Amino acid sequence: MSQPQYGESVTKIEPYGVDHIPDGERHGRPSSQFFVWFAANLNFPIMVLGFSAVSFGLSFPAAVTAVFAGALAGALLMAVMSRMGARLGVPQQIQARGPLGFFGNFLPVLYINVFAGIGWGALTVILAAKALHELFSLPFWLGALLLIAVQLVVAVFGYNMIHYLQRILAFVLCALFVLITVVALVRGSGTFVANPSAKAYIGASGGWVTFAGWFLAFLVAWSPFASDYSRYLPDTPRVTNLNAVFTGLGNFITVFWLGVVGALVANSTTTSDSISALHQLTGPFAVPALLAVVISAMSQNFLNIYGGAISVQTLRIPVSRTTAVVIICALAYLISLWGEAGVEAKFAVFLNLTAYFIAPFAAVLLLDYHLGGRHDRTRIDELYDTGRVVGWGFVAWAAGVLVSVPFWVSDAYTGALAKAHPGWGDLSMYVGAAGTVLVYLATYRLTPLWTRPARHTPAHQPTTITRSAGSSSEALTDVATPRSAPRHGGR
């Protein structure tokens, strides 16, 4: 086996983009997944979601069980999808080419992943730039620019640098959010009872379903990127199984923790602005609290920008991964300038509109992996085969999205059934996923929907395109297919 080109170096620019990661480059420990996701989810937007418990008129026990259910379901989804990355060694959105087809995958990737990467990047920058303004009176545009610049550099260095920094940030942010939790609970209003007079009350069950769904949606939004941070791990039963455990724990602990804290302090502020609310809650400890917001923007956006860049390359836009990172950062910065005002309302709309499309997408990937045989590594070639134009998985995804539309609950659009039966709560994700499951089961054994003669070299043959260390020529290697996919299947 040849010497790894990338290995475990933190200071090398990652040379791989949407390529399959060869066995010789596989490295790392499954515990790294805990730190990646623990740090990524230690951020203030989760507490902002928790604020809504009171407005839905929920009791405190109902709010806690809703956060628990949403966080647990989302963490299990992330665990399974991260496991797929260690097994196959390719990004999550490249895996979607299996059921959806090479070009059928373009629409979901364009909307779900590029939109999500840029949108979440902008949202997080907005909150952090506001925190910088509170701390140092720094103009919003300048604070946002500084944040984007740091995130750009780390995302360019890529996978190893992100894992290295996330481990450090996990400890730093844990200490800061423990402080925020203690101070907020001491200064906060504490537990609360059900309130049918609350402004957003839609019934006890409907409010519970919708509130739980927000925490599930937060983790569902991560799922198209789950494999991106595990695809370098060695493909052994022990590593893949532990990878799932650590991924699930890293996601569940943080989302449940901060969601419950957000619910506890929901009645403790007099402002609708989330950063001002944090300032009020923490009082004399506002400086470390606001620093936590700034630092957590880094831990979250390293992943958003890196994943968004992979999405750009999945669309076969002829740019290197480095250029894709620059594009994502520039767009996120511009959107942050536009979205500075009223970010809390835009956050809720954005969260819903991403989850409604991502839940069917995740359902297709899970079904294809477990029922469609995608776990077989001898089929990795198919993911880079341009002759597989559109698959039946695309029909299943589109059907899931369409059947969910009448159930949508959003300030941007509310579906007819949701309007007629508000007491049901927001069932969109569940209906969309169920619709996708039914259509997939009915079609996955059929002849491929649309194929044409392939235009690629077999994945087990060396590509004719050369790549120097750190050159980031991944956009070209995707066209020629990965360099060394193994020819054997099973474990």
Tab-separated table of C-alpha atoms in Angstrom:
chain	number	residue	atom	x	y	z
A	1	MET	CA	0.000	0.000	0.000
A	2	SER	CA	1.363	3.410	-0.971
A	3	GLN	CA	2.090	6.109	1.571
A	4	PRO	CA	-0.965	8.256	2.373
A	5	GLN	CA	-1.049	11.590	0.605
A	6	TYR	CA	-3.047	13.282	3.371
A	7	GLY	CA	-2.882	11.000	6.409
A	8	GLU	CA	-3.443	12.599	9.796
A	9	SER	CA	-1.685	15.892	9.000
A	10	VAL	CA	-3.493	18.920	10.390
A	11	THR	CA	-1.398	21.441	8.475
A	12	LYS	CA	-1.924	19.988	4.995
A	13	ILE	CA	-4.786	21.231	2.845
A	14	GLU	CA	-7.113	18.296	2.303
A	15	PRO	CA	-6.625	17.015	-1.261
A	16	TYR	CA	-9.925	15.126	-1.470
A	17	GLY	CA	-13.316	16.599	-2.243
A	18	VAL	CA	-16.186	14.371	-3.328
A	19	ASP	CA	-13.812	11.463	-4.045
A	20	HIS	CA	-14.043	8.052	-2.463
A	21	ILE	CA	-11.438	7.898	0.334
A	22	PRO	CA	-8.999	5.036	-0.373
A	23	ASP	CA	-8.245	2.507	2.352
A	24	GLY	CA	-4.686	3.857	2.600
A	25	GLU	CA	-6.044	7.241	3.711
A	26	ARG	CA	-8.406	5.872	6.359
A	27	HIS	CA	-7.443	7.080	9.822
A	28	GLY	CA	-8.789	8.425	13.093
A	29	ARG	CA	-10.752	7.159	16.083
A	30	PRO	CA	-14.540	6.858	16.364
A	31	SER	CA	-14.474	9.048	19.499
A	32	SER	CA	-13.629	11.972	17.212
A	33	GLN	CA	-17.279	11.984	16.127
A	34	PHE	CA	-18.393	12.846	19.645
A	35	PHE	CA	-16.262	15.989	19.726
A	36	VAL	CA	-17.237	17.055	16.201
A	37	TRP	CA	-20.956	16.991	16.934
A	38	PHE	CA	-20.795	17.968	20.609
A	39	ALA	CA	-18.980	21.172	19.678
A	40	ALA	CA	-21.140	21.819	16.616
A	41	ASN	CA	-24.368	21.704	18.637
A	42	LEU	CA	-23.174	23.773	21.587
A	43	ASN	CA	-24.718	26.905	20.171
A	44	PHE	CA	-27.283	29.463	21.180
A	45	PRO	CA	-29.933	28.779	18.458
A	46	ILE	CA	-30.908	25.596	20.328
A	47	MET	CA	-31.666	27.666	23.414
A	48	VAL	CA	-33.671	30.023	21.189
A	49	LEU	CA	-35.821	27.045	20.162
A	50	GLY	CA	-36.359	26.246	23.830
A	51	PHE	CA	-37.743	29.751	24.429
A	52	SER	CA	-40.851	28.737	22.463
A	53	ALA	CA	-42.127	26.267	25.061
A	54	VAL	CA	-43.957	29.010	26.943
A	55	SER	CA	-45.467	30.545	23.801
A	56	PHE	CA	-46.941	27.126	22.903
A	57	GLY	CA	-48.527	26.997	26.370
A	58	LEU	CA	-46.763	23.784	27.319
A	59	SER	CA	-46.101	22.767	30.897
A	60	PHE	CA	-42.475	22.305	31.859
A	61	PRO	CA	-42.716	18.463	32.028
A	62	ALA	CA	-44.322	18.445	28.565
A	63	ALA	CA	-41.562	20.698	27.227
A	64	VAL	CA	-38.844	18.419	28.635
A	65	THR	CA	-40.380	15.273	27.145
A	66	ALA	CA	-40.780	17.042	23.783
A	67	VAL	CA	-37.132	18.125	23.748
A	68	PHE	CA	-36.100	14.610	24.776
A	69	ALA	CA	-38.127	12.954	22.011
A	70	GLY	CA	-36.960	15.335	19.285
A	71	ALA	CA	-33.315	15.191	20.344
A	72	LEU	CA	-33.340	11.388	20.657
A	73	ALA	CA	-34.938	10.805	17.244
A	74	GLY	CA	-32.546	13.240	15.575
A	75	ALA	CA	-29.502	11.771	17.320
A	76	LEU	CA	-30.436	8.248	16.196
A	77	LEU	CA	-30.788	9.478	12.611
A	78	MET	CA	-27.379	11.158	12.761
A	79	ALA	CA	-25.802	8.032	14.282
A	80	VAL	CA	-27.003	5.785	11.470
A	81	MET	CA	-26.061	8.211	8.695
A	82	SER	CA	-22.612	8.863	10.144
A	83	ARG	CA	-22.058	5.100	10.227
A	84	MET	CA	-22.702	5.032	6.475
A	85	GLY	CA	-19.750	7.388	5.940
A	86	ALA	CA	-17.261	5.127	7.709
A	87	ARG	CA	-18.527	2.171	5.699
A	88	LEU	CA	-18.530	3.721	2.218
A	89	GLY	CA	-15.879	6.438	2.506
A	90	VAL	CA	-17.839	9.008	0.471
A	91	PRO	CA	-19.790	12.159	1.443
A	92	GLN	CA	-23.489	11.781	2.283
A	93	GLN	CA	-24.703	13.698	-0.752
A	94	ILE	CA	-22.599	11.539	-3.077
A	95	GLN	CA	-24.268	8.497	-1.493
A	96	ALA	CA	-27.595	9.971	-2.591
A	97	ARG	CA	-26.576	9.460	-6.222
A	98	GLY	CA	-27.254	5.772	-5.570
A	99	PRO	CA	-31.050	5.926	-5.242
A	100	LEU	CA	-31.686	9.295	-6.921
A	101	GLY	CA	-29.319	8.942	-9.880
A	102	PHE	CA	-26.275	11.002	-10.808
A	103	PHE	CA	-28.291	13.944	-12.128
A	104	GLY	CA	-31.497	13.213	-10.219
A	105	ASN	CA	-29.461	14.090	-7.134
A	106	PHE	CA	-28.833	17.640	-8.382
A	107	LEU	CA	-32.141	19.211	-7.329
A	108	PRO	CA	-32.131	17.962	-3.726
A	109	VAL	CA	-28.448	18.806	-3.331
A	110	LEU	CA	-28.960	22.264	-4.793
A	111	TYR	CA	-31.865	23.067	-2.487
A	112	ILE	CA	-31.122	21.036	0.606
A	113	ASN	CA	-27.369	21.126	0.925
A	114	VAL	CA	-26.254	24.337	-0.767
A	115	PHE	CA	-29.232	26.240	0.630
A	116	ALA	CA	-28.720	24.705	4.060
A	117	GLY	CA	-24.952	25.225	4.083
A	118	ILE	CA	-25.247	28.871	3.106
A	119	GLY	CA	-28.350	29.535	5.189
A	120	TRP	CA	-27.081	27.987	8.410
A	121	GLY	CA	-23.719	29.649	7.838
A	122	ALA	CA	-25.382	33.042	7.540
A	123	LEU	CA	-27.668	32.503	10.537
A	124	THR	CA	-24.777	31.555	12.800
A	125	VAL	CA	-22.664	34.475	11.605
A	126	ILE	CA	-25.543	36.869	12.349
A	127	LEU	CA	-25.783	35.756	15.976
A	128	ALA	CA	-22.018	35.807	16.474
A	129	ALA	CA	-21.586	39.234	14.837
A	130	LYS	CA	-24.311	40.611	17.102
A	131	ALA	CA	-22.450	39.179	20.076
A	132	LEU	CA	-19.235	40.855	18.894
A	133	HIS	CA	-21.126	44.124	18.659
A	134	GLU	CA	-22.415	43.705	22.228
A	135	LEU	CA	-18.892	42.924	23.445
A	136	PHE	CA	-16.727	45.389	21.531
A	137	SER	CA	-19.172	47.743	19.746
A	138	LEU	CA	-17.793	46.316	16.510
A	139	PRO	CA	-19.869	47.221	13.432
A	140	PHE	CA	-21.981	44.279	12.353
A	141	TRP	CA	-20.524	44.130	8.838
A	142	LEU	CA	-16.968	44.037	10.181
A	143	GLY	CA	-17.659	41.412	12.842
A	144	ALA	CA	-19.367	39.197	10.268
A	145	LEU	CA	-16.465	39.626	7.858
A	146	LEU	CA	-13.886	38.633	10.487
A	147	LEU	CA	-15.887	35.556	11.432
A	148	ILE	CA	-16.289	34.458	7.822
A	149	ALA	CA	-12.555	34.931	7.189
A	150	VAL	CA	-11.588	32.574	10.026
A	151	GLN	CA	-14.170	29.992	8.979
A	152	LEU	CA	-12.970	30.161	5.377
A	153	VAL	CA	-9.375	29.362	6.324
A	154	VAL	CA	-10.333	26.360	8.467
A	155	ALA	CA	-12.743	24.983	5.847
A	156	VAL	CA	-10.020	25.242	3.195
A	157	PHE	CA	-7.645	23.154	5.318
A	158	GLY	CA	-10.497	20.688	5.658
A	159	TYR	CA	-11.255	17.445	7.430
A	160	ASN	CA	-8.262	16.996	9.755
A	161	MET	CA	-8.123	20.653	10.774
A	162	ILE	CA	-11.857	20.625	11.554
A	163	HIS	CA	-11.559	17.504	13.706
A	164	TYR	CA	-8.555	18.947	15.547
A	165	LEU	CA	-10.262	22.263	16.343
A	166	GLN	CA	-13.611	20.685	17.235
A	167	ARG	CA	-11.931	18.613	19.940
A	168	ILE	CA	-10.464	21.766	21.504
A	169	LEU	CA	-13.667	23.790	21.101
A	170	ALA	CA	-15.728	21.028	22.678
A	171	PHE	CA	-13.946	21.554	26.019
A	172	VAL	CA	-13.930	25.362	25.761
A	173	LEU	CA	-17.607	25.601	24.822
A	174	CYS	CA	-18.654	23.030	27.404
A	175	ALA	CA	-17.149	25.173	30.169
A	176	LEU	CA	-18.757	28.346	28.814
A	177	PHE	CA	-22.207	26.789	28.382
A	178	VAL	CA	-22.061	25.256	31.844
A	179	LEU	CA	-21.501	28.797	33.125
A	180	ILE	CA	-24.403	30.100	31.013
A	181	THR	CA	-26.607	27.297	32.304
A	182	VAL	CA	-25.837	27.933	35.975
A	183	VAL	CA	-26.224	31.705	35.717
A	184	ALA	CA	-29.374	31.515	33.594
A	185	LEU	CA	-31.033	29.055	35.975
A	186	VAL	CA	-30.164	31.151	39.013
A	187	ARG	CA	-31.459	34.333	37.391
A	188	GLY	CA	-34.266	32.690	35.383
A	189	SER	CA	-37.927	32.200	36.205
A	190	GLY	CA	-37.812	28.414	36.560
A	191	THR	CA	-40.486	25.830	35.785
A	192	PHE	CA	-43.942	26.687	34.447
A	193	VAL	CA	-47.405	25.179	34.037
A	194	ALA	CA	-49.592	24.683	30.979
A	195	ASN	CA	-51.194	27.879	29.715
A	196	PRO	CA	-54.080	27.592	27.226
A	197	SER	CA	-54.036	31.392	26.919
A	198	ALA	CA	-50.511	31.456	25.455
A	199	LYS	CA	-50.225	33.357	22.161
A	200	ALA	CA	-49.209	30.320	20.066
A	201	TYR	CA	-51.366	27.733	21.868
A	202	ILE	CA	-52.742	25.095	19.466
A	203	GLY	CA	-53.678	22.450	21.987
A	204	ALA	CA	-51.547	20.342	24.301
A	205	SER	CA	-50.808	17.594	21.761
A	206	GLY	CA	-50.348	19.901	18.766
A	207	GLY	CA	-47.976	22.141	20.672
A	208	TRP	CA	-46.002	19.143	21.907
A	209	VAL	CA	-45.681	17.668	18.394
A	210	THR	CA	-44.580	20.982	16.889
A	211	PHE	CA	-42.127	21.800	19.686
A	212	ALA	CA	-40.553	18.329	19.579
A	213	GLY	CA	-40.378	18.590	15.805
A	214	TRP	CA	-38.215	21.698	15.985
A	215	PHE	CA	-35.456	19.844	17.847
A	216	LEU	CA	-35.736	16.904	15.502
A	217	ALA	CA	-35.594	19.338	12.554
A	218	PHE	CA	-32.408	20.897	13.927
A	219	LEU	CA	-30.639	17.534	13.704
A	220	VAL	CA	-32.391	16.488	10.500
A	221	ALA	CA	-30.800	19.581	8.948
A	222	TRP	CA	-27.355	18.145	9.805
A	223	SER	CA	-28.084	14.722	8.321
A	224	PRO	CA	-27.033	15.467	4.686
A	225	PHE	CA	-23.550	16.200	6.073
A	226	ALA	CA	-23.296	13.359	8.621
A	227	SER	CA	-21.000	11.081	6.585
A	228	ASP	CA	-18.718	13.951	5.587
A	229	TYR	CA	-16.980	13.855	8.980
A	230	SER	CA	-16.722	10.072	9.326
A	231	ARG	CA	-15.705	9.022	5.823
A	232	TYR	CA	-11.985	8.864	6.666
A	233	LEU	CA	-12.496	6.406	9.547
A	234	PRO	CA	-11.309	2.813	8.999
A	235	ASP	CA	-14.064	0.501	7.783
A	236	THR	CA	-14.112	-2.144	10.507
A	237	PRO	CA	-17.162	-3.402	12.449
A	238	ARG	CA	-15.824	-2.026	15.732
A	239	VAL	CA	-15.064	1.436	14.332
A	240	THR	CA	-18.324	1.829	12.432
A	241	ASN	CA	-20.417	0.731	15.422
A	242	LEU	CA	-18.569	2.962	17.901
A	243	ASN	CA	-18.753	5.799	15.404
A	244	ALA	CA	-22.560	5.554	15.528
A	245	VAL	CA	-22.573	5.532	19.343
A	246	PHE	CA	-20.299	8.573	19.674
A	247	THR	CA	-22.170	10.502	16.957
A	248	GLY	CA	-25.495	9.847	18.636
A	249	LEU	CA	-24.241	10.872	22.081
A	250	GLY	CA	-22.563	14.040	20.815
A	251	ASN	CA	-25.784	15.188	19.183
A	252	PHE	CA	-28.253	14.109	21.859
A	253	ILE	CA	-26.478	15.497	24.922
A	254	THR	CA	-26.082	19.012	23.574
A	255	VAL	CA	-29.519	19.383	21.988
A	256	PHE	CA	-31.353	18.034	25.033
A	257	TRP	CA	-29.240	20.069	27.452
A	258	LEU	CA	-29.594	23.443	25.744
A	259	GLY	CA	-33.214	22.873	24.720
A	260	VAL	CA	-34.264	22.311	28.334
A	261	VAL	CA	-32.244	25.312	29.540
A	262	GLY	CA	-33.902	27.460	26.866
A	263	ALA	CA	-37.325	26.357	28.074
A	264	LEU	CA	-36.451	27.121	31.704
A	265	VAL	CA	-35.437	30.698	30.973
A	266	ALA	CA	-38.180	31.433	28.420
A	267	ASN	CA	-40.053	33.822	30.716
A	268	SER	CA	-36.958	35.565	31.997
A	269	THR	CA	-36.363	38.255	29.362
A	270	THR	CA	-38.212	41.297	28.123
A	271	THR	CA	-36.775	41.402	24.604
A	272	SER	CA	-37.417	39.341	21.486
A	273	ASP	CA	-33.826	39.747	20.269
A	274	SER	CA	-31.964	36.560	21.144
A	275	ILE	CA	-28.559	38.124	21.838
A	276	SER	CA	-30.036	40.909	23.968
A	277	ALA	CA	-32.018	38.224	25.799
A	278	LEU	CA	-28.818	36.319	26.550
A	279	HIS	CA	-27.234	39.546	27.806
A	280	GLN	CA	-30.177	40.088	30.150
A	281	LEU	CA	-30.167	36.507	31.394
A	282	THR	CA	-26.491	36.370	32.236
A	283	GLY	CA	-26.121	39.903	33.637
A	284	PRO	CA	-22.603	40.354	35.093
A	285	PHE	CA	-21.525	37.155	33.330
A	286	ALA	CA	-22.561	38.453	29.926
A	287	VAL	CA	-18.992	38.664	28.595
A	288	PRO	CA	-18.217	34.911	28.771
A	289	ALA	CA	-21.771	34.178	27.606
A	290	LEU	CA	-21.375	36.336	24.512
A	291	LEU	CA	-17.925	34.868	23.883
A	292	ALA	CA	-19.588	31.454	23.870
A	293	VAL	CA	-21.884	32.630	21.064
A	294	VAL	CA	-18.901	33.874	19.040
A	295	ILE	CA	-16.867	30.686	19.530
A	296	SER	CA	-19.850	28.412	18.884
A	297	ALA	CA	-20.336	30.138	15.533
A	298	MET	CA	-16.926	28.771	14.600
A	299	SER	CA	-17.636	25.206	15.714
A	300	GLN	CA	-20.903	25.132	13.797
A	301	ASN	CA	-19.820	26.947	10.668
A	302	PHE	CA	-16.671	24.934	10.091
A	303	LEU	CA	-19.089	22.109	9.286
A	304	ASN	CA	-21.655	24.218	7.422
A	305	ILE	CA	-19.119	25.760	5.057
A	306	TYR	CA	-17.134	22.566	4.497
A	307	GLY	CA	-20.331	20.622	3.783
A	308	GLY	CA	-21.645	23.373	1.541
A	309	ALA	CA	-18.442	23.279	-0.507
A	310	ILE	CA	-18.817	19.527	-0.984
A	311	SER	CA	-22.353	20.221	-2.201
A	312	VAL	CA	-21.042	22.648	-4.822
A	313	GLN	CA	-18.732	19.947	-6.143
A	314	THR	CA	-21.491	17.335	-6.047
A	315	LEU	CA	-23.295	19.549	-8.571
A	316	ARG	CA	-20.237	19.157	-10.851
A	317	ILE	CA	-19.572	22.882	-10.885
A	318	PRO	CA	-15.997	22.901	-12.276
A	319	VAL	CA	-14.213	24.437	-9.312
A	320	SER	CA	-11.779	23.125	-6.710
A	321	ARG	CA	-12.893	22.531	-3.133
A	322	THR	CA	-10.991	25.670	-2.092
A	323	THR	CA	-12.889	27.795	-4.605
A	324	ALA	CA	-16.155	26.212	-3.497
A	325	VAL	CA	-15.376	27.200	0.108
A	326	VAL	CA	-14.801	30.805	-1.006
A	327	ILE	CA	-18.125	30.814	-2.881
A	328	ILE	CA	-20.067	29.486	0.114
A	329	CYS	CA	-18.401	31.984	2.471
A	330	ALA	CA	-19.105	34.942	0.181
A	331	LEU	CA	-22.776	34.026	-0.176
A	332	ALA	CA	-23.170	33.384	3.561
A	333	TYR	CA	-21.649	36.792	4.303
A	334	LEU	CA	-23.961	38.615	1.898
A	335	ILE	CA	-27.029	36.857	3.289
A	336	SER	CA	-25.957	37.680	6.840
A	337	LEU	CA	-25.957	41.382	5.939
A	338	TRP	CA	-29.492	41.037	4.563
A	339	GLY	CA	-30.795	38.907	7.438
A	340	GLU	CA	-29.407	40.872	10.386
A	341	ALA	CA	-32.813	42.239	11.423
A	342	GLY	CA	-35.498	39.881	12.736
A	343	VAL	CA	-33.261	36.829	12.681
A	344	GLU	CA	-35.400	34.904	15.190
A	345	ALA	CA	-38.482	34.830	12.938
A	346	LYS	CA	-36.360	33.987	9.890
A	347	PHE	CA	-34.698	31.198	11.860
A	348	ALA	CA	-38.024	29.420	12.451
A	349	VAL	CA	-39.015	29.718	8.784
A	350	PHE	CA	-35.620	28.516	7.605
A	351	LEU	CA	-35.599	25.582	10.014
A	352	ASN	CA	-38.984	24.369	8.753
A	353	LEU	CA	-38.317	24.841	5.057
A	354	THR	CA	-35.082	22.855	5.211
A	355	ALA	CA	-36.486	20.001	7.306
A	356	TYR	CA	-39.518	19.523	5.037
A	357	PHE	CA	-37.198	18.696	2.135
A	358	ILE	CA	-34.468	16.924	4.085
A	359	ALA	CA	-36.652	14.386	5.936
A	360	PRO	CA	-37.669	12.600	2.673
A	361	PHE	CA	-34.064	12.860	1.452
A	362	ALA	CA	-32.774	11.139	4.595
A	363	ALA	CA	-35.484	8.479	4.297
A	364	VAL	CA	-34.368	7.613	0.746
A	365	LEU	CA	-30.721	7.302	1.800
A	366	LEU	CA	-31.526	5.062	4.773
A	367	LEU	CA	-33.775	2.785	2.727
A	368	ASP	CA	-31.280	2.536	-0.111
A	369	TYR	CA	-28.454	1.670	2.273
A	370	HIS	CA	-30.327	-1.002	4.235
A	371	LEU	CA	-32.798	-2.399	1.667
A	372	GLY	CA	-31.229	-1.405	-1.623
A	373	GLY	CA	-27.834	-2.925	-0.854
A	374	ARG	CA	-25.871	0.338	-0.861
A	375	HIS	CA	-23.734	-0.918	2.037
A	376	ASP	CA	-21.947	-3.147	-0.494
A	377	ARG	CA	-18.633	-1.439	-1.251
A	378	THR	CA	-18.337	-3.116	-4.651
A	379	ARG	CA	-21.130	-0.773	-5.772
A	380	ILE	CA	-19.231	2.437	-5.044
A	381	ASP	CA	-18.541	2.764	-8.791
A	382	GLU	CA	-22.260	3.407	-9.313
A	383	LEU	CA	-22.042	6.666	-7.357
A	384	TYR	CA	-19.699	8.107	-9.986
A	385	ASP	CA	-21.460	6.641	-13.036
A	386	THR	CA	-22.964	9.452	-15.140
A	387	GLY	CA	-24.951	6.862	-17.067
A	388	ARG	CA	-27.305	6.431	-14.092
A	389	VAL	CA	-29.168	9.651	-14.883
A	390	VAL	CA	-32.281	9.547	-12.665
A	391	GLY	CA	-33.319	6.794	-10.257
A	392	TRP	CA	-36.635	5.855	-8.703
A	393	GLY	CA	-35.327	7.289	-5.449
A	394	PHE	CA	-35.802	10.737	-6.958
A	395	VAL	CA	-39.495	9.942	-7.486
A	396	ALA	CA	-39.745	8.735	-3.879
A	397	TRP	CA	-38.082	11.913	-2.588
A	398	ALA	CA	-40.261	14.209	-4.709
A	399	ALA	CA	-43.422	12.317	-3.713
A	400	GLY	CA	-42.525	12.644	-0.039
A	401	VAL	CA	-42.054	16.403	-0.376
A	402	LEU	CA	-45.305	16.840	-2.326
A	403	VAL	CA	-47.512	14.869	0.074
A	404	SER	CA	-46.126	16.887	2.985
A	405	VAL	CA	-47.045	20.288	1.492
A	406	PRO	CA	-50.650	20.353	2.833
A	407	PHE	CA	-49.209	19.800	6.318
A	408	TRP	CA	-46.575	22.572	6.230
A	409	VAL	CA	-46.677	25.024	9.138
A	410	SER	CA	-44.605	28.129	8.500
A	411	ASP	CA	-44.885	31.906	8.411
A	412	ALA	CA	-43.830	31.603	4.768
A	413	TYR	CA	-46.555	29.095	3.852
A	414	THR	CA	-49.117	27.065	5.771
A	415	GLY	CA	-50.760	24.096	4.048
A	416	ALA	CA	-54.503	23.580	3.730
A	417	LEU	CA	-54.702	20.663	6.166
A	418	ALA	CA	-52.510	22.468	8.700
A	419	LYS	CA	-54.850	25.482	8.536
A	420	ALA	CA	-57.951	23.329	8.884
A	421	HIS	CA	-56.567	21.283	11.789
A	422	PRO	CA	-54.068	23.405	13.750
A	423	GLY	CA	-54.471	21.133	16.747
A	424	TRP	CA	-52.605	18.380	14.915
A	425	GLY	CA	-49.368	20.318	15.163
A	426	ASP	CA	-46.674	20.233	12.492
A	427	LEU	CA	-46.722	16.733	10.993
A	428	SER	CA	-44.892	17.676	7.780
A	429	MET	CA	-41.622	15.808	8.357
A	430	TYR	CA	-43.373	12.614	9.404
A	431	VAL	CA	-45.847	12.660	6.512
A	432	GLY	CA	-43.051	13.424	4.038
A	433	ALA	CA	-40.863	10.599	5.323
A	434	ALA	CA	-43.809	8.164	5.309
A	435	GLY	CA	-44.723	9.092	1.733
A	436	THR	CA	-41.140	8.545	0.647
A	437	VAL	CA	-41.001	5.133	2.331
A	438	LEU	CA	-44.154	3.938	0.564
A	439	VAL	CA	-43.030	5.061	-2.898
A	440	TYR	CA	-39.511	3.686	-2.400
A	441	LEU	CA	-40.823	0.280	-1.342
A	442	ALA	CA	-43.051	0.186	-4.416
A	443	THR	CA	-40.284	1.116	-6.881
A	444	TYR	CA	-36.819	0.143	-5.687
A	445	ARG	CA	-36.848	-3.262	-7.397
A	446	LEU	CA	-37.919	-1.809	-10.751
A	447	THR	CA	-35.659	-1.339	-13.754
A	448	PRO	CA	-33.693	1.942	-13.430
A	449	LEU	CA	-35.815	4.922	-14.390
A	450	TRP	CA	-33.396	6.622	-16.808
A	451	THR	CA	-30.001	5.414	-17.905
A	452	ARG	CA	-27.596	6.127	-20.759
A	453	PRO	CA	-24.127	4.861	-21.731
A	454	ALA	CA	-21.714	5.561	-18.883
A	455	ARG	CA	-19.035	8.203	-19.296
A	456	HIS	CA	-16.487	7.282	-16.651
A	457	THR	CA	-13.572	4.981	-16.018
A	458	PRO	CA	-14.138	2.136	-13.536
A	459	ALA	CA	-13.492	3.210	-9.963
A	460	HIS	CA	-10.939	0.448	-9.419
A	461	GLN	CA	-8.731	1.796	-12.215
A	462	PRO	CA	-6.364	4.712	-11.556
A	463	THR	CA	-7.655	7.972	-12.944
A	464	THR	CA	-5.648	9.699	-15.644
A	465	ILE	CA	-5.929	12.988	-13.837
A	466	THR	CA	-3.011	13.681	-11.531
A	467	ARG	CA	-3.267	15.402	-8.219
A	468	SER	CA	-0.546	16.976	-6.170
A	469	ALA	CA	-0.748	17.226	-2.402
A	470	GLY	CA	-2.825	20.179	-1.366
A	471	SER	CA	-3.787	21.047	-4.947
A	472	SER	CA	-7.511	20.573	-4.364
A	473	SER	CA	-8.297	19.365	-7.872
A	474	GLU	CA	-11.281	17.349	-6.672
A	475	ALA	CA	-13.766	18.847	-9.111
A	476	LEU	CA	-11.904	17.086	-11.923
A	477	THR	CA	-11.528	13.755	-10.141
A	478	ASP	CA	-15.282	13.513	-9.665
A	479	VAL	CA	-15.729	13.459	-13.426
A	480	ALA	CA	-13.087	10.755	-13.804
A	481	THR	CA	-14.345	8.877	-10.694
A	482	PRO	CA	-12.465	8.020	-7.521
A	483	ARG	CA	-8.992	6.730	-7.658
A	484	SER	CA	-9.146	3.488	-5.746
A	485	ALA	CA	-12.461	2.043	-4.686
A	486	PRO	CA	-11.951	-1.472	-3.309
A	487	ARG	CA	-13.239	-4.353	-5.412
A	488	HIS	CA	-14.430	-6.536	-2.586
A	489	GLY	CA	-17.750	-6.408	-0.765
A	490	GLY	CA	-18.837	-7.334	2.711
A	491	ARG	CA	-16.695	-7.297	5.821
